[in-house]
Amino acid sequence: MAVHDAGQAGASAWLKRNGVFVALAVLVVVMAIAAPQFATAQNLTNVLQQNAIIGVIACGMTFAIIIGGFDLSVGSTAALSSVVAALVITATGSIPLGLIAAIGAGLVVGMVNGGLIAFLRINPFVATLGTMTMIRGLVFVSTNATPVFGVPFGFTALGLGKTMGVPNLVIVLAFVAALLGFLLHQTRFGHHVYLVGGNARAAAVMGIRTARLRFWSYLIVAVCAAIAGILLVGQTASGQPQAAMGYELTAIAAVIVGGATLGGGKGRMLGTIAGVFLLGVVSNALNLLGVSPFWQPVATGLILVAAVGLDRVRDDAA
Amino acid sequence: MTVADSAFSDMSAKPVTGQPILQVAGVSMSFGAVTALADVSMRMAPGEITGLVGDNGAGKSTLVKLIAGVLQPSSGTILFDGKPAAFTSPAAARNAGIETVYQDLALAPNMPVWANIFTGRELTRGPRFLHVLDRKAMIERTRAFLSRYDMNVPPIEGAVEGLSGGQRQIIAIARAAAWGSRLIIMDEPTAALGVAETRAVEAVIRSLRAEGHSILIISHNLDQVFRLTDAIWVLRRGHMVGSARTQATTPNRIVAMITGAAEAVGGGSDGRA
Amino acid sequence: MTRLRSTKPGRRVFIAASTSALAFLAAMPAMSQTLECPAAARMEITGDVPPANMRIGVSVAYLEVPFYANFKLGLEDGAAQFGFTYDLVSGNMGDVATELANLQNFAAQRFDLVLLTPSGEGILPGIVQLIGEGVPVIEVNNRAGFGRDGVDVVTYVGANDVDFGRLHVQMIVDNFGDDPVRVAYVMGPLSSPAQVLRAEGWDEARAAHPNIEEVARVVSDFDSAKALAVVQDVLSRFPEGSLDAIVMQGPEGGAAVEYAIQNGREEVRFFVGDYPADIRQMIADGKITATVNQDPYPQAYHAMEMAYLHLMGQDAEIPKPYFLPLPVITQENAAAVAPAWGCP
């Protein structure tokens, strides 16, 4: 039987596992040389802050992708949560009640998505495309497509403020990432998510309750989206019905760039975070270098294709 | 009882002498108007390797699924270790001590060897409600366990997708044996393997018998059945048409039973196999 | 043998997480004083107009954008005043195929007239087809066919988005005179009519003012989180002393302005577009220098009025185009002018 090759194969495996970190490090070094404004504390803080909200969504999305699906409804759910939070805060004057209601809205969405996918076995693309469209519609109906103003302005301390020099959004992201990273990598629950993503039938015959696991994964995604919605309120002191459009694809892209595959069973929380910031640093770099906004989507698309393409090339070579 | 107590125990698979480990009595199974099994009976002596043969569609898979708890019989009884075994799920069968090695192996290719061995039975540490994985313990136990068998131990921490077909088969079989199982069912254990790998897998199967596991093998490969088994049972079109002690019969007679050219050759279905 | 336990860690960890997050957030300070938020001024329904008793089809390309909330009120009041019933449909965020289907449905159902807020010139063939089937078309808020040879649109009711862009130049001139000014320009969704036409007016008017230097051009998609990010990047790129003003085509810049102030960049003046309640407050507070008030309500109301005139055969009274004024809002008049949307 084959002997495990610790030489060349090991190096290639290492690169495959850590490619996103290498790419991020290289990009940061190149930018530090190319643009004097890049490596300032202020700019780096901004980059962290700008990508914190999408980062929270991507942390949740990591579970859906590893278990072999994805969730297109996260952008709509974030908008729903922001509107629910703003409506409840303005109606009751109580911020905690607004936050509970927003998280509750996320839980409801998660239960619907999870129920459709895990128990009714509807394809995740179809199920979450449906809820994405439906939720956005309900948000427009309930707000007449108008932002909900009247959240106390002090609430923007969450979205714009800092604690000891660190943006509060970044603290929230670190908290969410650490918690979900622990859940994914250290607990039996996360371990089972990988097993189901790798071979759902095998996991089922070995006694793992795959449907429940899927259900919980989509609940996690939706709660993360709801947290992101609250953070959006923290930036504008208002509920924005049209907010977070397209976030679902950015989040999925970040998770994939971070080393996950759409087939499931692969990916890491740290990889996701690196993926989020790789895309974020690219966008920041293009702005700092004054690249025309027409070209920016091209660059983002190239990175996504390159990340997935290199993965395939290394797979075929192995 | 915790996983740690029962896992990888040398003693748990020792047979109870005299009594059959498995008795199937008058079992029928219908899917709508189609009768897959009709009044099928068989018995397995403990500590032996028993072969189950038959043509495609003879009902082998259905019978195995009934024993493994995947399906429940329309009528008839199954006794495991002398006790009624009406399993409502594969998990129930596993908990009672019946493990199945599926033809597709049911391994997660993305996961390391140790994670596949411990699938659904992970060891945890720390506060109970957190269920924090005890990776170190699982890796150590996997290494110690796999080294018991006379085979090259694959990299315990490497993903299964990096292993050869034979290595994967051994992982799947080892997993079935790892949990103190009394009866291990193997569905075509070497169908996809080359000659050398087949021999390696057969060696592992024999060492499992030596440890006291009872094994039921479904195989198309009569040479293999004759190399490995102590007794052979033949299904044909949903009926148990015969059985024989392996040493007391010949491949030609078994083929005759499989094809229907002869009924009840070599001892017949009298349950004396 | 152990039984598998359920996935409880997920639940418990989540309860712990949300509880601590709530505790962290519950300590938020209360808010400061705000302007009164008067409801939108609405036209009176007089009841002295003989009702047309006809059906109008209305298709709005970006109906989901908050701007159109009061537009809907204008449609409602206009229809009530002039005796119309109407069907309002969305163009699905500027999707031309949806828009075309909307127009074809209107034609098939023999609507008497169609009010169209087009996504852009891509819908021109659809407009020509609709007119060819005998359904008159009035364009509202955005224009596509009006004024073109062979496209017989009755009229265009709305603001002039090119003027909108020109007004931004005028604001800069009003505030900086002939001094050299370095400006960053933040645009809406690329290729949307608002982005294209406002940029056209901005570029054209700037040609006469060489003292205005556009140092950066970025895109916010009218999304406040994106606006915050691009403004942060612009401020990083142009440290204190190298940027005088940021001009934004839309009203999504509230968070970005707060960021600039909190990070000691008060020297950068902000000019934005449109006039929702939060922008009004920030103008009153002196955080934003000025905006252009394109009020959607009268556009919709007067579109209904133009429909009435056309269907009653009084085309002579229809202005072609019907441009509505674009008042500039500054700290002086913000308290007196009700916001275009965002009040209950």
Coordinates of N, CA and C in Angstrom, one line a residue, chain A residues 12-13 16-17 259-261 266 307-318, chain B residues 161:
Chain A
S12 N 2.6 20.7 -1.1 CA 1.4 21.0 -2.0 C 0.1 21.1 -1.1
A13 N 0.0 20.1 -0.2 CA -1.1 20.0 0.7 C -1.2 21.3 1.6
K16 N -2.3 24.2 -0.4 CA -3.7 24.1 -0.7 C -4.5 24.5 0.5
R17 N -4.0 24.1 1.7 CA -4.8 24.4 2.9 C -4.6 25.8 3.3
G259 N -11.3 28.6 1.0 CA -10.9 27.2 0.9 C -12.0 26.2 1.0
A260 N -13.3 26.6 1.1 CA -14.4 25.6 1.1 C -14.7 25.3 -0.4
T261 N -15.5 24.2 -0.5 CA -16.0 23.8 -1.8 C -17.5 23.7 -1.8
K266 N -15.7 20.6 3.2 CA -14.4 21.3 3.3 C -14.6 22.8 3.6
A307 N -9.2 31.6 -7.3 CA -9.1 30.8 -6.1 C -9.7 29.4 -6.4
V308 N -10.8 29.3 -7.0 CA -11.4 28.0 -7.3 C -10.6 27.3 -8.4
G309 N -10.1 28.0 -9.4 CA -9.4 27.4 -10.5 C -8.1 26.8 -10.0
L310 N -7.3 27.5 -9.1 CA -6.1 27.0 -8.6 C -6.4 25.7 -7.8
D311 N -7.5 25.7 -7.1 CA -7.8 24.6 -6.3 C -8.0 23.3 -7.2
R312 N -8.7 23.5 -8.3 CA -8.9 22.4 -9.2 C -7.6 22.0 -9.8
V313 N -6.7 22.9 -10.2 CA -5.5 22.5 -10.8 C -4.7 21.7 -9.9
R314 N -4.6 22.1 -8.6 CA -3.9 21.3 -7.6 C -4.5 19.9 -7.4
D315 N -5.9 19.9 -7.4 CA -6.6 18.6 -7.3 C -6.2 17.7 -8.4
D316 N -6.2 18.2 -9.6 CA -5.9 17.3 -10.8 C -4.5 16.9 -10.8
A317 N -3.6 17.7 -10.3 CA -2.2 17.4 -10.2 C -1.9 16.3 -9.2
A318 N -2.7 16.3 -8.1 CA -2.5 15.4 -7.0 C -2.8 13.9 -7.4
Chain B
E161 N -9.8 10.1 1.4 CA -9.8 10.2 0.0 C -8.4 10.0 -0.6

